[in-house]
Amino acid sequence: MRKTIGVRLTAPLLAATLGPAALLLAPVASAAADPAVAAVPGMAAAPYEYLGWGSPQKPTDVMKATGVKWFTLAFILSDGGCNPKWDGSRPLTGGSDEAAIKSIRAAGGDVVVSVGGWSGNKLGEKCSSASALAGAYQKVIDAYKLKAFDVDIENTEFGNATVRQRVVDALKIVKTKNPGIVTYITLGTTPTGPDATGKDLIKRGAAAGLANDGWVVMPFDFGGHTGTMGQASVGALEGLKAAVKSAYGYSDDAAYRHIGVSSMNGKTDEAGETVTTADFRTILGYAQQHYLARFSFWSVNRDRACGSGTDADACSGVAQSPYEFTRIVVQYQG
């Protein structure tokens, strides 16, 4: 997700080592009135799992241990052109990723698929037009008959105004061609909300008439904050709510229902910055109070204590029981 090690997880050097893998002038109705959002129990709580590395757990084992039903699987990248593949290298169908999705569904769950992340070749940059990018997104949606789709827009994809507009326009095409699909746009944040680039992205969405279901921030890797990380996350979400409200002309209630949070469990990429289970409970209470569109985190891979020699992509760096963070997130039902 965020400047991470690999994609919100490790250090840039490790990401480079690991390869490409490494987050309206629309109807102003609230999500509560939107059957696409309201009718799918568990979708709002879909933690990220990265199946390409980080010693991923078997998703069905996580389901049995925690009761979680939905996962956000990451990341779809460019294969060097305008063609989507897992990590930019594994095919959409016929491999281990498709098998994992089938196993989740067979166990009564489902998936959001996420494109982007911090590292690797981004479809938003490699596809030369909005229609071409929408076509690449559509390949992913069609491969798995997705009900929900996440664009984790970071790094160079986030920083390029032309690409930001391309992503917005492509998602508008996707929404038109796939009635009822839920879309999330996941982006970085400061402790007071999206920075100027993030606000620009939201304004572009509103100006284009993109009926995005959830504008989602990643409240970590702040480079400094006051109070607990739970309090800082709430501050970031309040800033996000204000930005979305202003851009779309929403009421406070509707704005809250169109925002979300994707945290990071345990030690983050910033030295001295740690997100605790108490912070997760603070975020949970806020989400429940305001009916946020999404409460997720990076990542299931890290939702366990570290053992000797275990790297930060596969554990949280804090003392915890297995899946302690997932068990908090799964309490959120939208």
Short mmCIF file of C-alpha atoms in Angstrom, two decimals:
data_model
loop_
_atom_site.label_atom_id
_atom_site.label_comp_id
_atom_site.label_asym_id
_atom_site.label_seq_id
_atom_site.Cartn_x
_atom_site.Cartn_y
_atom_site.Cartn_z
CA MET A 1 0.00 0.00 0.00
CA ARG A 2 1.98 2.87 1.13
CA LYS A 3 5.62 3.65 0.74
CA THR A 4 6.21 0.28 1.68
CA ILE A 5 8.49 -2.29 1.56
CA GLY A 6 7.49 -3.76 -1.58
CA VAL A 7 4.25 -2.02 -1.65
CA ARG A 8 3.61 -0.59 1.61
CA LEU A 9 5.67 -2.98 3.43
CA THR A 10 9.38 -2.88 3.19
CA ALA A 11 12.14 -0.54 2.30
CA PRO A 12 12.66 0.66 -1.24
CA LEU A 13 15.90 -1.27 -1.46
CA LEU A 14 14.19 -4.50 -0.48
CA ALA A 15 11.37 -3.76 -2.90
CA ALA A 16 13.87 -3.37 -5.68
CA THR A 17 15.49 -6.62 -4.69
CA LEU A 18 12.19 -8.46 -4.69
CA GLY A 19 11.20 -7.24 -8.12
CA PRO A 20 8.07 -5.63 -9.47
CA ALA A 21 5.87 -6.52 -6.54
CA ALA A 22 7.17 -4.87 -3.79
CA LEU A 23 -3.14 1.63 -3.18
CA LEU A 24 -18.86 12.42 -8.21
CA LEU A 25 -20.59 14.92 -9.75
CA ALA A 26 -22.12 11.67 -9.09
CA PRO A 27 -25.31 10.86 -7.41
CA VAL A 28 -25.05 12.35 -3.97
CA ALA A 29 -27.02 9.55 -2.33
CA SER A 30 -25.39 8.04 0.72
CA ALA A 31 -23.90 4.59 0.57
CA ALA A 32 -26.67 3.38 2.85
CA ALA A 33 -29.03 3.88 -0.04
CA ASP A 34 -26.67 2.25 -2.50
CA PRO A 35 -27.57 -1.45 -2.91
CA ALA A 36 -24.19 -2.20 -4.46
CA VAL A 37 -22.51 -1.24 -1.21
CA ALA A 38 -25.13 -2.28 1.30
CA ALA A 39 -26.01 -5.69 -0.06
CA VAL A 40 -22.65 -7.44 0.35
CA PRO A 41 -21.91 -8.32 3.98
CA GLY A 42 -18.24 -8.25 4.88
CA MET A 43 -17.01 -6.33 1.83
CA ALA A 44 -16.22 -3.26 3.92
CA ALA A 45 -13.71 -5.28 5.96
CA ALA A 46 -11.38 -6.84 3.41
CA PRO A 47 -7.75 -6.82 4.63
CA TYR A 48 -4.96 -6.94 2.08
CA GLU A 49 -3.09 -10.15 1.46
CA TYR A 50 -0.10 -10.28 -0.83
CA LEU A 51 0.15 -13.73 -2.35
CA GLY A 52 3.40 -13.06 -4.22
CA TRP A 53 5.70 -12.82 -1.20
CA GLY A 54 5.83 -12.23 2.54
CA SER A 55 5.14 -15.90 3.39
CA PRO A 56 1.42 -15.59 2.66
CA GLN A 57 -0.95 -17.61 4.77
CA LYS A 58 -3.52 -19.83 3.15
CA PRO A 59 -6.59 -17.58 2.85
CA THR A 60 -9.02 -20.30 3.90
CA ASP A 61 -6.96 -20.83 7.08
CA VAL A 62 -7.30 -17.11 7.84
CA MET A 63 -11.05 -17.35 7.26
CA LYS A 64 -11.38 -20.25 9.70
CA ALA A 65 -9.27 -18.53 12.34
CA THR A 66 -10.89 -15.09 12.21
CA GLY A 67 -14.27 -15.22 10.52
CA VAL A 68 -13.12 -12.82 7.83
CA LYS A 69 -14.95 -13.39 4.53
CA TRP A 70 -13.35 -10.86 2.17
CA PHE A 71 -9.75 -10.24 1.18
CA THR A 72 -8.15 -7.51 -0.90
CA LEU A 73 -5.62 -9.34 -3.03
CA ALA A 74 -2.59 -7.35 -4.22
CA PHE A 75 -1.17 -6.31 -6.61
CA ILE A 76 -2.02 -6.25 -10.29
CA LEU A 77 0.70 -4.48 -12.28
CA SER A 78 1.70 -3.90 -15.90
CA ASP A 79 3.60 -6.64 -17.70
CA GLY A 80 5.60 -3.86 -19.34
CA GLY A 81 2.74 -2.77 -21.57
CA CYS A 82 -0.95 -2.13 -21.11
CA ASN A 83 -1.65 -5.67 -19.94
CA PRO A 84 -2.47 -6.69 -16.35
CA LYS A 85 -0.67 -9.47 -14.51
CA TRP A 86 -0.10 -10.32 -10.87
CA ASP A 87 3.13 -8.58 -9.86
CA GLY A 88 3.47 -7.82 -13.56
CA SER A 89 4.46 -11.42 -14.23
CA ARG A 90 1.89 -14.05 -13.17
CA PRO A 91 -1.13 -14.65 -15.44
CA LEU A 92 -4.61 -13.73 -14.31
CA THR A 93 -5.98 -17.21 -14.91
CA GLY A 94 -4.67 -20.72 -14.69
CA GLY A 95 -2.26 -20.14 -11.84
CA SER A 96 -2.03 -20.04 -8.05
CA ASP A 97 -3.76 -16.67 -7.75
CA GLU A 98 -6.92 -17.85 -9.49
CA ALA A 99 -6.81 -21.03 -7.40
CA ALA A 100 -6.67 -18.95 -4.22
CA ILE A 101 -9.68 -16.90 -5.31
CA LYS A 102 -11.64 -20.05 -6.08
CA SER A 103 -10.78 -21.47 -2.66
CA ILE A 104 -11.94 -18.28 -0.91
CA ARG A 105 -15.24 -18.35 -2.77
CA ALA A 106 -15.73 -22.05 -2.14
CA ALA A 107 -15.41 -21.26 1.58
CA GLY A 108 -18.14 -18.62 1.36
CA GLY A 109 -15.95 -15.56 0.89
CA ASP A 110 -14.96 -13.24 -1.93
CA VAL A 111 -12.26 -10.82 -3.02
CA VAL A 112 -11.49 -7.26 -3.95
CA VAL A 113 -8.58 -7.11 -6.40
CA SER A 114 -6.15 -4.22 -6.05
CA VAL A 115 -4.07 -2.69 -8.84
CA GLY A 116 -1.04 -0.50 -8.22
CA GLY A 117 0.88 -0.20 -4.97
CA TRP A 118 4.20 1.53 -4.39
CA SER A 119 6.54 -0.56 -6.53
CA GLY A 120 6.63 -1.95 -10.05
CA ASN A 121 5.21 -0.88 -13.41
CA LYS A 122 1.81 0.76 -13.10
CA LEU A 123 -1.01 0.26 -15.58
CA GLY A 124 -1.98 3.90 -15.19
CA GLU A 125 1.38 4.88 -16.66
CA LYS A 126 1.80 2.12 -19.22
CA CYS A 127 -1.68 2.45 -20.75
CA SER A 128 -1.69 5.50 -23.02
CA SER A 129 -5.35 6.48 -22.73
CA ALA A 130 -8.30 6.21 -20.36
CA SER A 131 -10.05 3.78 -22.68
CA ALA A 132 -6.97 1.55 -22.86
CA LEU A 133 -6.57 1.65 -19.07
CA ALA A 134 -10.25 0.84 -18.61
CA GLY A 135 -9.73 -2.11 -20.94
CA ALA A 136 -6.87 -3.38 -18.77
CA TYR A 137 -8.99 -3.00 -15.63
CA GLN A 138 -11.83 -4.80 -17.41
CA LYS A 139 -9.61 -7.82 -18.10
CA VAL A 140 -9.13 -8.19 -14.35
CA ILE A 141 -12.82 -7.70 -13.59
CA ASP A 142 -13.85 -10.22 -16.23
CA ALA A 143 -11.26 -12.80 -15.17
CA TYR A 144 -12.83 -13.08 -11.71
CA LYS A 145 -16.32 -11.59 -12.18
CA LEU A 146 -15.45 -9.05 -9.52
CA LYS A 147 -17.95 -7.21 -7.36
CA ALA A 148 -15.31 -4.76 -6.10
CA PHE A 149 -12.12 -3.21 -7.46
CA ASP A 150 -9.39 -1.16 -5.77
CA VAL A 151 -6.91 1.23 -7.34
CA ASP A 152 -4.03 1.77 -4.91
CA ILE A 153 -2.49 4.85 -6.49
CA GLU A 154 0.98 5.66 -5.22
CA ASN A 155 4.43 6.87 -6.10
CA THR A 156 4.91 7.99 -9.73
CA GLU A 157 1.36 7.07 -10.72
CA PHE A 158 0.00 9.33 -7.98
CA GLY A 159 2.41 12.16 -8.68
CA ASN A 160 1.60 12.58 -12.38
CA ALA A 161 -1.44 14.79 -13.05
CA THR A 162 -2.03 13.27 -16.49
CA VAL A 163 -2.05 9.78 -14.99
CA ARG A 164 -4.35 10.83 -12.14
CA GLN A 165 -6.86 12.05 -14.70
CA ARG A 166 -6.44 8.88 -16.74
CA VAL A 167 -7.21 6.72 -13.69
CA VAL A 168 -10.31 8.75 -12.87
CA ASP A 169 -11.60 8.60 -16.44
CA ALA A 170 -10.86 4.88 -16.71
CA LEU A 171 -12.77 4.14 -13.52
CA LYS A 172 -15.73 6.12 -14.80
CA ILE A 173 -15.77 3.86 -17.89
CA VAL A 174 -15.53 0.81 -15.62
CA LYS A 175 -18.48 2.01 -13.54
CA THR A 176 -20.54 2.50 -16.69
CA LYS A 177 -19.71 -0.93 -18.12
CA ASN A 178 -20.13 -2.81 -14.84
CA PRO A 179 -23.31 -1.58 -13.13
CA GLY A 180 -23.18 -2.16 -9.39
CA ILE A 181 -19.43 -2.70 -9.12
CA VAL A 182 -17.90 -1.12 -6.03
CA THR A 183 -14.75 0.93 -6.61
CA TYR A 184 -12.18 2.20 -4.15
CA ILE A 185 -9.33 4.63 -4.74
CA THR A 186 -6.63 4.23 -2.09
CA LEU A 187 -4.03 6.96 -1.55
CA GLY A 188 -1.54 8.27 0.97
CA THR A 189 -2.29 10.98 3.49
CA THR A 190 -0.87 13.41 6.02
CA PRO A 191 -2.13 13.44 9.63
CA THR A 192 -4.56 16.19 8.63
CA GLY A 193 -5.86 14.56 5.46
CA PRO A 194 -4.81 14.25 1.82
CA ASP A 195 -2.06 16.55 0.62
CA ALA A 196 -2.49 18.89 -2.37
CA THR A 197 -1.99 16.02 -4.81
CA GLY A 198 -4.57 13.88 -3.05
CA LYS A 199 -7.07 16.72 -2.98
CA ASP A 200 -6.46 17.27 -6.68
CA LEU A 201 -7.25 13.62 -7.37
CA ILE A 202 -10.53 13.84 -5.45
CA LYS A 203 -11.48 17.08 -7.25
CA ARG A 204 -10.75 15.42 -10.58
CA GLY A 205 -13.03 12.56 -9.61
CA ALA A 206 -15.86 14.92 -8.75
CA ALA A 207 -15.39 17.05 -11.87
CA ALA A 208 -15.46 13.93 -14.06
CA GLY A 209 -18.63 12.67 -12.42
CA LEU A 210 -16.94 9.57 -11.02
CA ALA A 211 -19.34 7.95 -8.56
CA ASN A 212 -16.53 6.39 -6.54
CA ASP A 213 -17.76 4.32 -3.62
CA GLY A 214 -14.79 4.87 -1.33
CA TRP A 215 -11.93 7.35 -1.20
CA VAL A 216 -9.55 5.50 1.11
CA VAL A 217 -6.48 6.85 2.88
CA MET A 218 -3.47 5.02 4.31
CA PRO A 219 -2.76 6.80 7.62
CA PHE A 220 0.83 5.78 8.31
CA ASP A 221 4.39 6.61 7.22
CA PHE A 222 3.59 10.13 8.37
CA GLY A 223 7.13 11.28 9.03
CA GLY A 224 5.89 12.76 12.29
CA HIS A 225 2.56 13.14 14.09
CA THR A 226 1.09 14.07 17.46
CA GLY A 227 -0.91 11.80 19.75
CA THR A 228 -1.46 8.11 19.17
CA MET A 229 -1.57 6.62 15.69
CA GLY A 230 -5.26 5.97 16.27
CA GLN A 231 -5.83 9.67 16.93
CA ALA A 232 -3.67 10.63 13.96
CA SER A 233 -5.69 8.25 11.76
CA VAL A 234 -8.93 9.90 12.88
CA GLY A 235 -7.43 13.30 12.07
CA ALA A 236 -6.47 12.10 8.60
CA LEU A 237 -9.96 10.74 8.04
CA GLU A 238 -11.58 13.98 9.14
CA GLY A 239 -9.43 15.80 6.61
CA LEU A 240 -10.43 13.28 3.94
CA LYS A 241 -14.09 13.71 4.78
CA ALA A 242 -13.77 17.48 4.41
CA ALA A 243 -12.04 17.11 1.03
CA VAL A 244 -14.65 14.69 -0.32
CA LYS A 245 -17.52 16.78 1.05
CA SER A 246 -16.13 19.91 -0.58
CA ALA A 247 -15.44 18.29 -3.96
CA TYR A 248 -18.75 16.45 -4.28
CA GLY A 249 -21.11 18.71 -2.38
CA TYR A 250 -22.07 15.88 -0.07
CA SER A 251 -23.67 16.23 3.34
CA ASP A 252 -21.44 15.22 6.26
CA ASP A 253 -23.19 11.86 6.48
CA ALA A 254 -22.83 11.10 2.78
CA ALA A 255 -19.19 12.18 2.82
CA TYR A 256 -18.36 9.82 5.69
CA ARG A 257 -20.05 6.98 3.82
CA HIS A 258 -17.81 7.61 0.82
CA ILE A 259 -14.49 7.51 2.65
CA GLY A 260 -12.45 4.69 4.13
CA VAL A 261 -9.23 3.72 5.85
CA SER A 262 -6.48 1.23 5.15
CA SER A 263 -4.03 1.16 8.03
CA MET A 264 -0.81 -0.78 8.57
CA ASN A 265 -0.46 -3.13 11.51
CA GLY A 266 2.48 -2.96 13.88
CA LYS A 267 5.74 -1.28 12.95
CA THR A 268 5.44 0.77 9.77
CA ASP A 269 8.12 1.89 7.34
CA GLU A 270 8.88 4.94 9.49
CA ALA A 271 11.34 4.44 12.32
CA GLY A 272 9.57 4.78 15.64
CA GLU A 273 6.07 4.67 14.15
CA THR A 274 3.91 1.78 15.38
CA VAL A 275 0.20 1.10 14.92
CA THR A 276 -1.11 -0.94 17.85
CA THR A 277 -4.23 -3.01 18.37
CA ALA A 278 -5.49 -0.16 20.56
CA ASP A 279 -5.09 2.16 17.55
CA PHE A 280 -7.07 -0.31 15.44
CA ARG A 281 -9.85 -0.26 18.03
CA THR A 282 -9.89 3.55 17.88
CA ILE A 283 -10.26 3.37 14.09
CA LEU A 284 -12.95 0.70 14.43
CA GLY A 285 -15.00 2.90 16.75
CA TYR A 286 -14.71 5.82 14.35
CA ALA A 287 -15.70 3.66 11.39
CA GLN A 288 -18.72 2.31 13.25
CA GLN A 289 -19.78 5.78 14.34
CA HIS A 290 -19.68 7.24 10.84
CA TYR A 291 -20.48 4.20 8.63
CA LEU A 292 -17.30 4.43 6.58
CA ALA A 293 -17.16 2.71 3.20
CA ARG A 294 -14.12 0.62 4.13
CA PHE A 295 -11.83 -0.46 6.99
CA SER A 296 -8.88 -2.45 5.71
CA PHE A 297 -5.18 -2.80 6.49
CA TRP A 298 -1.81 -3.89 5.18
CA SER A 299 -1.58 -6.78 5.70
CA VAL A 300 -2.70 -10.27 6.61
CA ASN A 301 0.86 -11.42 5.81
CA ARG A 302 2.08 -9.27 8.69
CA ASP A 303 -0.63 -10.21 11.18
CA ARG A 304 1.59 -12.35 13.40
CA ALA A 305 4.55 -11.88 15.71
CA CYS A 306 8.04 -12.03 14.24
CA GLY A 307 10.24 -15.07 14.74
CA SER A 308 13.98 -15.27 14.50
CA GLY A 309 15.11 -14.07 11.09
CA THR A 310 11.60 -13.18 9.91
CA ASP A 311 11.46 -10.05 7.77
CA ALA A 312 8.99 -7.17 8.11
CA ASP A 313 6.94 -8.30 5.13
CA ALA A 314 5.82 -11.40 7.01
CA CYS A 315 5.22 -10.11 10.55
CA SER A 316 4.12 -7.03 12.46
CA GLY A 317 7.21 -6.38 14.58
CA VAL A 318 5.11 -6.18 17.75
CA ALA A 319 4.04 -8.72 20.34
CA GLN A 320 0.70 -10.13 19.26
CA SER A 321 -1.35 -13.27 18.90
CA PRO A 322 -1.90 -14.59 15.37
CA TYR A 323 -4.46 -12.52 13.44
CA GLU A 324 -5.05 -10.12 16.32
CA PHE A 325 -5.44 -7.15 13.95
CA THR A 326 -7.67 -9.04 11.51
CA ARG A 327 -9.99 -9.98 14.38
CA ILE A 328 -10.53 -6.28 15.10
CA VAL A 329 -11.11 -5.31 11.47
CA VAL A 330 -13.59 -8.13 10.84
CA GLN A 331 -15.86 -6.60 13.48
CA TYR A 332 -16.58 -3.82 11.02
CA GLN A 333 -19.55 -4.58 8.81
CA GLY A 334 -20.10 -1.19 7.20
#
